[in-house]
Structure formats: C-alpha cells, structure tokens
Short mmCIF file of C-alpha atoms in Angstrom, two decimals:
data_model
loop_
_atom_site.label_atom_id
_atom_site.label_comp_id
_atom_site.label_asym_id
_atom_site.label_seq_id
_atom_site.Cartn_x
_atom_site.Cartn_y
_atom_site.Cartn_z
CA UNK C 169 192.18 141.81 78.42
CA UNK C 170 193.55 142.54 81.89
CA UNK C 171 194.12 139.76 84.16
CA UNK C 172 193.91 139.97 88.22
CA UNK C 173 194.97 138.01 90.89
CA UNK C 174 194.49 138.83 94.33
CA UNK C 175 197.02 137.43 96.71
CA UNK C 176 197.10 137.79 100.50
CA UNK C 177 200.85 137.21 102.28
CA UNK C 178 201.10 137.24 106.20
CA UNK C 179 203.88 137.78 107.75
CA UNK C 180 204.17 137.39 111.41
CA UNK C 181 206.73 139.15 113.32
CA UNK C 182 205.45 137.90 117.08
CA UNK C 183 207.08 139.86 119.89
CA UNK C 184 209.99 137.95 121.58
CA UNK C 185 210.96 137.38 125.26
CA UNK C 186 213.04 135.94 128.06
CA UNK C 187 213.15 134.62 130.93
CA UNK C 188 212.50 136.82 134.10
CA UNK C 189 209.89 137.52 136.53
CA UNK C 190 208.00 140.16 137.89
CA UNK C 191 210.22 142.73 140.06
CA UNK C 192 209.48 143.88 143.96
CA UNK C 193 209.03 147.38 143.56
CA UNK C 194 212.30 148.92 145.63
CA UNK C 195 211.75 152.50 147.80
CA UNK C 196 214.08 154.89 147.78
CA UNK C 197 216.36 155.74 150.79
CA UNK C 198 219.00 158.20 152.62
CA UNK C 199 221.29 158.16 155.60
CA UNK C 200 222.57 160.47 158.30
CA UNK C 201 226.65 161.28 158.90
CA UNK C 202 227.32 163.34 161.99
CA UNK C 203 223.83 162.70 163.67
CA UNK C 204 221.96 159.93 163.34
CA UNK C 205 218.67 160.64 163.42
CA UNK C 206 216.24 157.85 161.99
CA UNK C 207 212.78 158.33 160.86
CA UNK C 208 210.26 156.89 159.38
CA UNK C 209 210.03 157.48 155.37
CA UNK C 210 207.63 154.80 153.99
CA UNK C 211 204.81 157.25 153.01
CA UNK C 212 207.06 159.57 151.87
CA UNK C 213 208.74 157.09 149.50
CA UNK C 214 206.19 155.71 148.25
CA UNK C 215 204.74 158.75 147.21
CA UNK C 216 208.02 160.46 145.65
CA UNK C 217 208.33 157.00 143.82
CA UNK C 218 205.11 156.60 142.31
CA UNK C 219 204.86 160.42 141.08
CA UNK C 220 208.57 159.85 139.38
CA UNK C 221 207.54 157.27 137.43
CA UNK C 222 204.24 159.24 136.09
CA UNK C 223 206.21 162.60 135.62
CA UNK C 224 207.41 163.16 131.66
CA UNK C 225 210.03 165.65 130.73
CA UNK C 226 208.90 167.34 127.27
CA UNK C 227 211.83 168.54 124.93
CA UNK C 228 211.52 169.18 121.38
CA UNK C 229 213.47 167.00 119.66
CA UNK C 230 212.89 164.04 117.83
CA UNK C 231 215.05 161.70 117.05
CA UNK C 232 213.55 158.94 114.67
CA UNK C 233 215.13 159.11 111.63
CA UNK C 234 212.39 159.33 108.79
CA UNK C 235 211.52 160.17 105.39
CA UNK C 236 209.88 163.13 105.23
CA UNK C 237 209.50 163.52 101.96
CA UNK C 238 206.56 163.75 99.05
CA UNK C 239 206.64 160.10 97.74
CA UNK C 240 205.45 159.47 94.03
CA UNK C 241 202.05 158.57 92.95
CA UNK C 242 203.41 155.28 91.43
CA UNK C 243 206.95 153.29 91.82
CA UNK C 244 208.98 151.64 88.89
CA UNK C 245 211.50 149.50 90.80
CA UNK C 246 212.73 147.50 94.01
CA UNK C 247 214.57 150.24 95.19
CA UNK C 248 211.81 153.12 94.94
CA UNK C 249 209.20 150.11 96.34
CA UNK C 250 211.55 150.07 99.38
CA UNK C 251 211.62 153.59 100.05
CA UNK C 252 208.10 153.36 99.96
CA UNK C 253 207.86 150.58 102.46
CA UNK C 254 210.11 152.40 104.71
CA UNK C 255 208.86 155.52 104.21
CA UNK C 256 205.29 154.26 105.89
CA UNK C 257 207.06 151.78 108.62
CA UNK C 258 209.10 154.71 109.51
CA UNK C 259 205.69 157.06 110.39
CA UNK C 260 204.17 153.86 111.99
CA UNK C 261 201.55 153.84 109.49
CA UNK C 262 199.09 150.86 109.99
CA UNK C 263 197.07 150.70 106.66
CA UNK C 264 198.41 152.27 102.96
CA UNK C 265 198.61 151.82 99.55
CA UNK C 266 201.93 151.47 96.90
CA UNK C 267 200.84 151.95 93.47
CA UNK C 268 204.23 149.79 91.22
CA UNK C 269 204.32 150.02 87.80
CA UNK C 270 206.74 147.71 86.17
CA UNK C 271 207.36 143.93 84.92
CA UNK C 272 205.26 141.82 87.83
CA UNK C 273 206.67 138.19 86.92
CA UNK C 274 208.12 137.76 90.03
CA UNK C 275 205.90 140.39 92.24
CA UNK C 276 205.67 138.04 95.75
CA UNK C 277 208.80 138.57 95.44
CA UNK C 278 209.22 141.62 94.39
CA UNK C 279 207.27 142.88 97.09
CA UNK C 280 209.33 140.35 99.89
CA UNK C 281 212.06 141.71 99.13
CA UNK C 282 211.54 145.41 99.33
CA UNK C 283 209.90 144.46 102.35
CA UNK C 284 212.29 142.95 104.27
CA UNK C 285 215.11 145.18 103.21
CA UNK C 286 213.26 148.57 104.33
CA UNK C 287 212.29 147.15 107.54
CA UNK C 288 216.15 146.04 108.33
CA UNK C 289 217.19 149.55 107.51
CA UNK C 290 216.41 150.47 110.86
CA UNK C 291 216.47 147.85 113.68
CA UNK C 292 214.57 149.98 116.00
CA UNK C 293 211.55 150.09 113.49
CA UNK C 294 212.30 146.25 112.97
CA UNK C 295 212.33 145.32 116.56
CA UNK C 296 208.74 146.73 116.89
CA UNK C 297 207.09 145.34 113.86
CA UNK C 298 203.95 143.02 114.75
CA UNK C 299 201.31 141.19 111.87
CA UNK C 300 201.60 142.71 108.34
CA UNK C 301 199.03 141.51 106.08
CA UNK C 302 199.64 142.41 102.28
CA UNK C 303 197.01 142.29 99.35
CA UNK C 304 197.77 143.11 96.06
CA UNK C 305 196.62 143.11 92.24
CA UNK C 306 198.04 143.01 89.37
CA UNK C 307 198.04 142.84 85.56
CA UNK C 308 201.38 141.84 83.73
CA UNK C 309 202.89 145.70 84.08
CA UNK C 310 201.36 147.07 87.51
CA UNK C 311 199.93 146.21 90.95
CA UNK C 312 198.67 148.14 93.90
CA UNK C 313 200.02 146.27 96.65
CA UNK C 314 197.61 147.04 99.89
CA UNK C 315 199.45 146.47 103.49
CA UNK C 316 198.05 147.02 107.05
CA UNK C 317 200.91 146.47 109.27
CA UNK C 318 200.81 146.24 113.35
CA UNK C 319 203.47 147.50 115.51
CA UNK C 320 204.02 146.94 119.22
CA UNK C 321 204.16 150.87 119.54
CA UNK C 322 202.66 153.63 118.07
CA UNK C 323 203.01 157.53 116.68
CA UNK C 324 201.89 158.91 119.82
CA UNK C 325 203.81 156.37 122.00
CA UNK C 326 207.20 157.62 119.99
CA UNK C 327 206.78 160.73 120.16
CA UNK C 328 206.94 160.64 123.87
CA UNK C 329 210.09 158.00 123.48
CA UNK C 330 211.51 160.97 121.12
CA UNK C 331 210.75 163.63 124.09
CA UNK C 332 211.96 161.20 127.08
CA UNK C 333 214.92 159.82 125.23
CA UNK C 334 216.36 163.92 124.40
CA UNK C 335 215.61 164.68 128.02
CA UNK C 336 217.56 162.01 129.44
CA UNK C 337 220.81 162.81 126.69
CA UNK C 338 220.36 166.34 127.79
CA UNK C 339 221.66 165.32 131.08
CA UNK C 340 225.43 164.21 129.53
CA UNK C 341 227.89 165.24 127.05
CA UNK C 342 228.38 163.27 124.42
CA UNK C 343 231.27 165.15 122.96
CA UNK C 344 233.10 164.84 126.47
CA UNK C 345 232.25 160.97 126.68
CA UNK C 346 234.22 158.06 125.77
CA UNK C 347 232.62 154.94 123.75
CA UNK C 348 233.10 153.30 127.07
CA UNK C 349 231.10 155.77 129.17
CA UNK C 350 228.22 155.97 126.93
CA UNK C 351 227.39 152.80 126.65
CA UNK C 352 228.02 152.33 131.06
CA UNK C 353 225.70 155.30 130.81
CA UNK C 354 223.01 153.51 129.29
CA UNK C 355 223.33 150.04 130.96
CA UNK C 356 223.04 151.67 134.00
CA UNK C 357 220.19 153.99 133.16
CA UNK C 358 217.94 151.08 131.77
CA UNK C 359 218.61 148.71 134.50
CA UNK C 360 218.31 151.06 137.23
CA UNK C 361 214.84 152.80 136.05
CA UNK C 362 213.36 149.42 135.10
CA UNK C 363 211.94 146.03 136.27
CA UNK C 364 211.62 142.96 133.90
CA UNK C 365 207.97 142.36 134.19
CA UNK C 366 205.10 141.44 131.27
CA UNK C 367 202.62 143.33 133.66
CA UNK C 368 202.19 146.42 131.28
CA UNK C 369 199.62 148.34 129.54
CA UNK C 370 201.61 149.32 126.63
CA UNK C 371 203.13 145.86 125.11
CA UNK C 372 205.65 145.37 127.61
CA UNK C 373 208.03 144.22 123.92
CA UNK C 374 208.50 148.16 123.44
CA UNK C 375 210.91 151.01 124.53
CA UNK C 376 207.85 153.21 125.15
CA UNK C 377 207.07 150.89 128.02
CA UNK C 378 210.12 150.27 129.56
CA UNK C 379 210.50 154.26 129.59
CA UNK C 380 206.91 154.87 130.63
CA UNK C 381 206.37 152.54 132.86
CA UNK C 382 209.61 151.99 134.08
CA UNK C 383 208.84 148.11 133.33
CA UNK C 384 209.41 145.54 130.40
CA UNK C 385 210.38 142.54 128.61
CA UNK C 386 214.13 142.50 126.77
CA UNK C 387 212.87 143.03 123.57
CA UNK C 388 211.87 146.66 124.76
CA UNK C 389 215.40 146.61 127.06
CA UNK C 390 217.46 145.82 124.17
CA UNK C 391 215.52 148.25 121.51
CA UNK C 392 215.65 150.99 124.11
CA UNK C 393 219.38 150.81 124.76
CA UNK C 394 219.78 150.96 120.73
CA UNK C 395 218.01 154.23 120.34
CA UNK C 396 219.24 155.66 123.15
CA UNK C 397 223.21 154.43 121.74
CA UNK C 398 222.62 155.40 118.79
CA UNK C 399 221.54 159.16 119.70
CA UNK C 400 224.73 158.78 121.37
CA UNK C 401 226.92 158.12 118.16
CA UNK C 402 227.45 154.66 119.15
CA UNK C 403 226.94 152.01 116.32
CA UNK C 404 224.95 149.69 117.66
CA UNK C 405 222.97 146.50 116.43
CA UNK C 406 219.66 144.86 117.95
CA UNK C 407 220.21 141.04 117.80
CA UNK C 408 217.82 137.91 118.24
CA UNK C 409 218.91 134.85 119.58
CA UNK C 410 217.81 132.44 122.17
CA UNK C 411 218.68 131.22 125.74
CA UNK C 412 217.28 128.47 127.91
CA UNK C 413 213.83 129.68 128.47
CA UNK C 414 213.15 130.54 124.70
CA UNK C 415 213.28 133.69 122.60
CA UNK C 416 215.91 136.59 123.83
CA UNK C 417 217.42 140.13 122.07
CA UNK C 418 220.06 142.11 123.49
CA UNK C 419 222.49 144.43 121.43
CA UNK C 420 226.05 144.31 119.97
CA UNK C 421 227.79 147.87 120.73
CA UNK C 422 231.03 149.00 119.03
CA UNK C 423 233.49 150.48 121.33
CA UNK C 424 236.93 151.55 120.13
CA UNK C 425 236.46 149.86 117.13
CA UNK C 426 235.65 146.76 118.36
CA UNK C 427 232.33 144.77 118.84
CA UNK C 428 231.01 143.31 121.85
CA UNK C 429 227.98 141.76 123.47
CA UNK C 430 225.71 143.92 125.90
CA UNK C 431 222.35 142.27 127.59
CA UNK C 432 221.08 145.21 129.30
CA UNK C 433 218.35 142.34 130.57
CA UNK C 434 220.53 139.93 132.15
CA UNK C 435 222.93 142.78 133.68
CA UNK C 436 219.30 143.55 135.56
CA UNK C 437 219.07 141.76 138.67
CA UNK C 438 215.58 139.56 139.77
CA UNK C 439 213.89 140.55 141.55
CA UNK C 440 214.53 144.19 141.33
CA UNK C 441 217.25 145.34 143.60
CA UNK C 442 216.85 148.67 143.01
CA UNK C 443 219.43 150.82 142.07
CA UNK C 444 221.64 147.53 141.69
CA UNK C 445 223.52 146.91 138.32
CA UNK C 446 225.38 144.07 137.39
CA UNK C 447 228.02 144.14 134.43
CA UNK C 448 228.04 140.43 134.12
CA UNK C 449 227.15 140.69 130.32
CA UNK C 450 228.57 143.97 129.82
CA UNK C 451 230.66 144.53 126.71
CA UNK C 452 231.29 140.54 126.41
CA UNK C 453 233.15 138.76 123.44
CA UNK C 454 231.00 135.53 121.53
CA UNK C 455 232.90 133.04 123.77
CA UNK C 456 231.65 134.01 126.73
CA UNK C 457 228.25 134.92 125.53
CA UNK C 458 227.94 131.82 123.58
CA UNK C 459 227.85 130.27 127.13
CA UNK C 460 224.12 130.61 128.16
CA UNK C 461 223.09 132.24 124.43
CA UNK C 462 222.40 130.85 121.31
CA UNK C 463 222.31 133.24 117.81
CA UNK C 464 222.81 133.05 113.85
CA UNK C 465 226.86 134.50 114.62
CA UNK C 466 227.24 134.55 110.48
CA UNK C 467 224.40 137.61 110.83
CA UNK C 468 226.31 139.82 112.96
CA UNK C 469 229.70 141.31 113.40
CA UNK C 470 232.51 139.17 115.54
CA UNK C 471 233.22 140.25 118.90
CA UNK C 472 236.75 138.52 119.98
CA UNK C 473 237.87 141.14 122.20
CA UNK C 474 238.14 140.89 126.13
CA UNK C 475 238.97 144.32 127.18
CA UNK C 476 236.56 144.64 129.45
CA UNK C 477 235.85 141.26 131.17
CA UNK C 478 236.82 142.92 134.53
CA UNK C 479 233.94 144.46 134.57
CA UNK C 480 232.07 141.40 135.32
CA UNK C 481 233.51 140.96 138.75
CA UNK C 482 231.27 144.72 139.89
CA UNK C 483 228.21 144.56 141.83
CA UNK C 484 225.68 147.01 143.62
CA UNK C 485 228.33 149.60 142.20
CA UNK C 486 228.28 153.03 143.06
CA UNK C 487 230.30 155.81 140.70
CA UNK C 488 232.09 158.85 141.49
CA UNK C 489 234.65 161.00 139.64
CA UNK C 490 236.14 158.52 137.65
CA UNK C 491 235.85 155.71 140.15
CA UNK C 492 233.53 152.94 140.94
CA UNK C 493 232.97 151.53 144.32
CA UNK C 494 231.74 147.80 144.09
CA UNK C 495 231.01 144.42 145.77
CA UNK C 496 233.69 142.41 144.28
CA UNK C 497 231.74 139.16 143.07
CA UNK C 498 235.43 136.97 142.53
CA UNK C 499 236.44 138.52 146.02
CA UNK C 500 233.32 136.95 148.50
CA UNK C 501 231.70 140.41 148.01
CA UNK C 502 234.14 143.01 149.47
CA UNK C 503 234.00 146.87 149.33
CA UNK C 504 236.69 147.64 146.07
CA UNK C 505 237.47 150.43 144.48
CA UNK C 506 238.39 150.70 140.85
CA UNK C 507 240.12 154.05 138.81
CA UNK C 508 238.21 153.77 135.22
CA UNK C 509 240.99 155.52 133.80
CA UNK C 510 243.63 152.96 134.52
CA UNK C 511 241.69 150.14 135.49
CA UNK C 512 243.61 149.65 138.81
CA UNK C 513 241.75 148.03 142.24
CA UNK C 514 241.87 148.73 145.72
CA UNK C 515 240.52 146.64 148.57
CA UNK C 516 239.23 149.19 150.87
CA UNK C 517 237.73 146.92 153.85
CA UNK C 518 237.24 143.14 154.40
CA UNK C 519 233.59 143.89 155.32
CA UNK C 520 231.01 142.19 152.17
CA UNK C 521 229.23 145.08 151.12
CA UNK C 522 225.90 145.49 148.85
CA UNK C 523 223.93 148.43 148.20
CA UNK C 524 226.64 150.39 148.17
CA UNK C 525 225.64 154.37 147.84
CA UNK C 526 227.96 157.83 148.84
CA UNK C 527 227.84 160.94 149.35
CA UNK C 528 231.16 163.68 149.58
CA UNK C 529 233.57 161.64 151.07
CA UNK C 530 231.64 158.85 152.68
CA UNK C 531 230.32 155.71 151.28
CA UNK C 532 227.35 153.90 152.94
CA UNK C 533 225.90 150.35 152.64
CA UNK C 534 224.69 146.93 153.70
CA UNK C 535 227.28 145.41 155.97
CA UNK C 536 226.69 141.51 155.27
CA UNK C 537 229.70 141.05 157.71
CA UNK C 538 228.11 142.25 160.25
CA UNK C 539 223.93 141.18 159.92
CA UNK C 540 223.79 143.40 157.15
CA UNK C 541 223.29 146.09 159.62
CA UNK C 542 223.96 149.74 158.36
CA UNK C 543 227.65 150.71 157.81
CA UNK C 544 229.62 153.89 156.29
CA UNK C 545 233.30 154.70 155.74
CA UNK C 546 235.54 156.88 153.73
CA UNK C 547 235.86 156.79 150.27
CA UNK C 548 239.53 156.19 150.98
CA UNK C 549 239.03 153.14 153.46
CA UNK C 550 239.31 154.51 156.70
CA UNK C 551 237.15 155.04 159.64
CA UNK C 552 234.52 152.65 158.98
CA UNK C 553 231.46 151.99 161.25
CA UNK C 554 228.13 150.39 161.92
CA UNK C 555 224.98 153.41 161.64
CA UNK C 556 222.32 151.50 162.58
CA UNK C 557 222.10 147.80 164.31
CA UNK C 558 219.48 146.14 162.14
CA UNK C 559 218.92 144.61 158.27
CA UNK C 560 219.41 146.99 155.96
CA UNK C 561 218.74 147.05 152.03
CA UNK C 562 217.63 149.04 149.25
CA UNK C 563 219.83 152.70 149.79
CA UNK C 564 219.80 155.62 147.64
CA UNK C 565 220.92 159.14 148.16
CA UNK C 566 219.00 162.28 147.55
CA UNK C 567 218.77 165.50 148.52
CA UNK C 568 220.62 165.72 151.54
CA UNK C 569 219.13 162.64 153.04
CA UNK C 570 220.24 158.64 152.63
CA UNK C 571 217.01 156.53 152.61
CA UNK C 572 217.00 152.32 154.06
CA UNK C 573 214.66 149.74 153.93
CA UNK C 574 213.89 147.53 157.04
CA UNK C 575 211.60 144.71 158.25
CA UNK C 576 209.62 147.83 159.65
CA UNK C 577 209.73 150.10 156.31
CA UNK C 578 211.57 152.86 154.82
CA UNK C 579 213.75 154.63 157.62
CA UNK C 580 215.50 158.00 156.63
CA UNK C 581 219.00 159.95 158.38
CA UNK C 582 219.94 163.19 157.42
CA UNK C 583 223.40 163.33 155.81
#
C-alpha cells in the first residue's frame, strides 16, 4: 500500500537593505578655456540626461552561467537533485517539478540540502532569490517535490543585464587591466551611474534596476558589482552583514591574491553628487570594516591586507593617464595628484577643491577657497584661476563643452 504525505516548506529569502536616502538628481556640465562664454544649459541637460538613462546598448552576449542541458525525467541522489535545483534557479524559473527516486527517510532534508547548496553555487542567483514554497509527496522510494520560487528579477530583466553588462566591458580591456583597475573600474562605474534610492519600478534589491534605472538599494549595488567583476576575471564574493540601520551586502574582491572589503554603496555619496566617488571603503581589510559593519567573518575569506588604505584619503577624483586628481580628505580638501603606478602624491595648489573634472591639460573645479566660485589650472599646478565669480557644483566634461550648476541652473563654456 503506498503511503503519502504532503508537506509544504517556506523559505523566505526577504530582500535586504541599508541605510541611504533618496538622491538629487545631478545635471551634467562643461566649461570654457580661452573664451569664456557662459550660457544657459538647463533644458539641454535635462534632456541629454533623461534620454541617457532610457537608451540600452544591445550586444549579444550573455553572460549568466547556466545549465543548458536536457535534465533526466527522474533523479537518484543529492547531487543530481542539486543540479536540478540549479538548473531551474539558474533560468529563473518560477514554478517546476523534480521527479527523485531513491530512499526518502530523511527527504526535508534531502531536499534542504540540495536546495541550499545549488542556490550558493552562484551568489548572483542567490542574492536575487525571493519566497520559495516547496510541496512534495512521497512513498518510502520516490517523491515529486513541487517548488514555485520568486526572484527579485526576472528572464527578461537578465537578459537586458546580460546585454548592458557586455556593452559596458566592451568599453575596456581586460587582458590590459590590472586586478586593481578592474575593480576601480567598477566602483566607479556603479557609483557614478547610480543613486541609492527604493523609488523603483523594478525591485530596487536587483542589478537590473540599478542598471536600468540608474537607481537602487545595495543589495542590487553589491550583486551588480559581482557580475560585472566576475565577467572581469575577478573572484569575487557577495556578502551579508549588517550596519547601524539594519540589513547591508557589499562584496569581498580578490586582488593580487589577497582579499579585501569593497561597499560600492557606502563609497556612493548622499545625496547624489554626481559624478563624485569616494574610496572610503574601497579594497578595505576586516579591521577597518569591522568598524561600522557587522558579518559572520568564519563565512568568508580573511582580508588582513592594507595595501590600499591610501585610497581612502581621494575625493570628487578625476583620472587621467595613470593619474588621479583628488580632494585630499586628510589634507582639508586640497587639489593632489597621485601616479597609480607608484603611488606617489603631489600637492598641486592650496586651493580646497571638489568636483574636480579636466580636459587636455587643464583641470577645472569648485574652488571652496574662494566661494566655491569656478576655478581651472594645469594639470601640472601652474597658472591657476577663477572662470566664473559665483557657486559652482556638479561639473562634467563632454564633447567639447564643461557643464556647471548654479543657484540659476545649468550654465555651459565652450572648452
């Protein structure tokens, strides 16, 4: 006589965030070398801004790792019920069916288990699992184990995170990149294109949204910067912890053969300042992350090493040819320079800078000696002056033109 039990396990996997509010969206802005000329850019902005963030760069490429292969009609142990598992999580698939046939004494968990250790073979698919609800039935020598599973993303949704994510990669070289540069790469990328905010219509938890719609909590920040490392070669990890204000993820990146901590979140300013990145928990040992974050350590690799704590002291950086122009946060805010290759500074003026921006040989910014009026000089320190006599913020160069925000909008000078 066959015996049945049906059993119904929930597991929740709830999204997770931080603490951060809603970003002031930032225009874009340009600036004017031999003649200033200043106009008036707000429409203009506004308009170039808005049709950015809805324009999406097709490539074919995907980059999810999944199973494409026939599975069985039935599976006979843990490890073929785990490439079942995974072989549905990894296609998003919200409702299917596992035929097992096999001993069932312990088939909760049985089924646990295989659960669990399909979803944590790829953090990206674990970072965006939702509900799961499993029923299944069984005699003393099968079960059919039923499973609808939620995600906070969805086929369609990663296919255009495939397509965005190759675009973006197709802009560097990998094979001409250091560990180092990659991951600065992506920091910058994800801070720069995106402002913490819950305001989404995609769940603001995902990578498609913080790619999309350029906004986000860090549970999307940190599982964005994971794929977009690991298409990179970089072995990254997705990690949940906490910090003051509750739940929190960020990654642990391996460069040079050593670990270290990278919250692509916190290294975003609030509100936006757009265009500004901070490296303040950029490639971080436990010590110092430990600080103002709490997480299960015996899960995850150590990170002890400190190459890269100078890092921290960069703000509103700007990069060019190997060197980075910066706000030096342990120096009251003064234009540096730093060589990447060698790691050697230069003070080039005693004039605070922020929203620091250049173009050829001339570097441009927010003078906060001086009313945070409109300044340039060169890129070597010399010949620096005021551009414009009133509050300044926001810059950005493009096309030929250096755009600035004022009390009375977004202003424009031809470069």
């Amino acid at each position: 006589m066959r015996l049945t039990f049906l059993v119904i396990a929930i597991v929740l996997a709830k999204p997770i965030y931080d603490f951060g509010s809603e970003w002031l969206d930032g225009a874009k802005q340009f600036i004017g070398e031999n003649e200033v000329t200043i106009q008036d850019a707000t429409s203009e902005v506004l308009s170039t801004v808005n049709s950015a963030k809805d324009n999406l760069v097709s490539t074919a490429a995907d980059t999810l790792v999944t199973m494409d292969v026939e599975l069985p009609d039935s599976v006979q142990t843990q490890a073929e019920l785990e490439d079942a598992f995974y072989y549905y999580l990894s296609k998003w698939e919200t409702n299917f069916e596992i035929k097992y046939v096999g001993s069932t004494a312990d088939i909760e968990n049985l089924i646990q288990t295989a659960v669990d250790q399909a979803a944590n073979r790829d953090h990206y698919i674990l970072g965006h699992l939702a509900d799961r609800t499993i029923e299944y039935e069984y005699s003393s020598f099968d079960a059919k184990i039923k499973v609808h599973q939620t995600y906070l993303t969805n086929p369609a949704q990663e296919e255009i995170v495939n397509e965005k994510v190759a675009s973006i990669l197709s802009t560097v070289s990998p094979e001409e990149m250091s560990d180092f540069q990659k991951v600065k790469f992506v920091n910058d990328y994800i801070v720069k294109s995106t402002a913490y905010s819950e305001e989404t219509t995609a769940s603001p938890h995902s990578a498609y949204a913080v790619l999309q719609e350029h906004k986000g909590v860090c549970q999307g920040y940190a599982l964005l910067a994971l794929k977009m490392l690991k298409a990179l070669g970089v072995e990254t990890k997705y990690v949940v912890g906490e910090v003051y204000t509750g739940g929190h993820a960020w990654n642990l990146v391996k460069v040079d053969g050593n670990w270290y901590h990278l919250d692509t979140t916190w290294n975003d300013p609030t509100p936006d300042r757009q265009n500004v990145v901070r490296y303040e928990y950029f490639l971080i040992d436990d010590s110092k992350m430990e600080l103002d974050h709490t997480w299960i350590q015996a899960e995850y690799p150590k990170a002890s090493n400190t190459n890269f704590d100078f890092m921290a002291q960069i703000d509103h950086a700007y990069e060019q040819d190997g060197l980075i122009y910066y706000s030096n946060v342990d120096d009251n805010n003064v234009l540096y320079r730093m060589d990447m290759a060698t790691g050697e500074t230069t003070r080039l003026t005693k004039s605070r800078a922020q929203f620091i921006v250049g173009s050829g040989d001339w570097l441009y910014f927010s003078n906060y000696s001086n009313g945070a009026y409109l300044s340039k000089i060169r890129t070597d320190g010399t010949e620096e002056s005021i551009l414009y006599q009133d509050e300044v913020n926001n810059l950005f160069v493009e096309d030929g033109y250096l755009y600035f925000s004022t009390d009375e909008g977004v202003k424009k000078m031809e470069l």
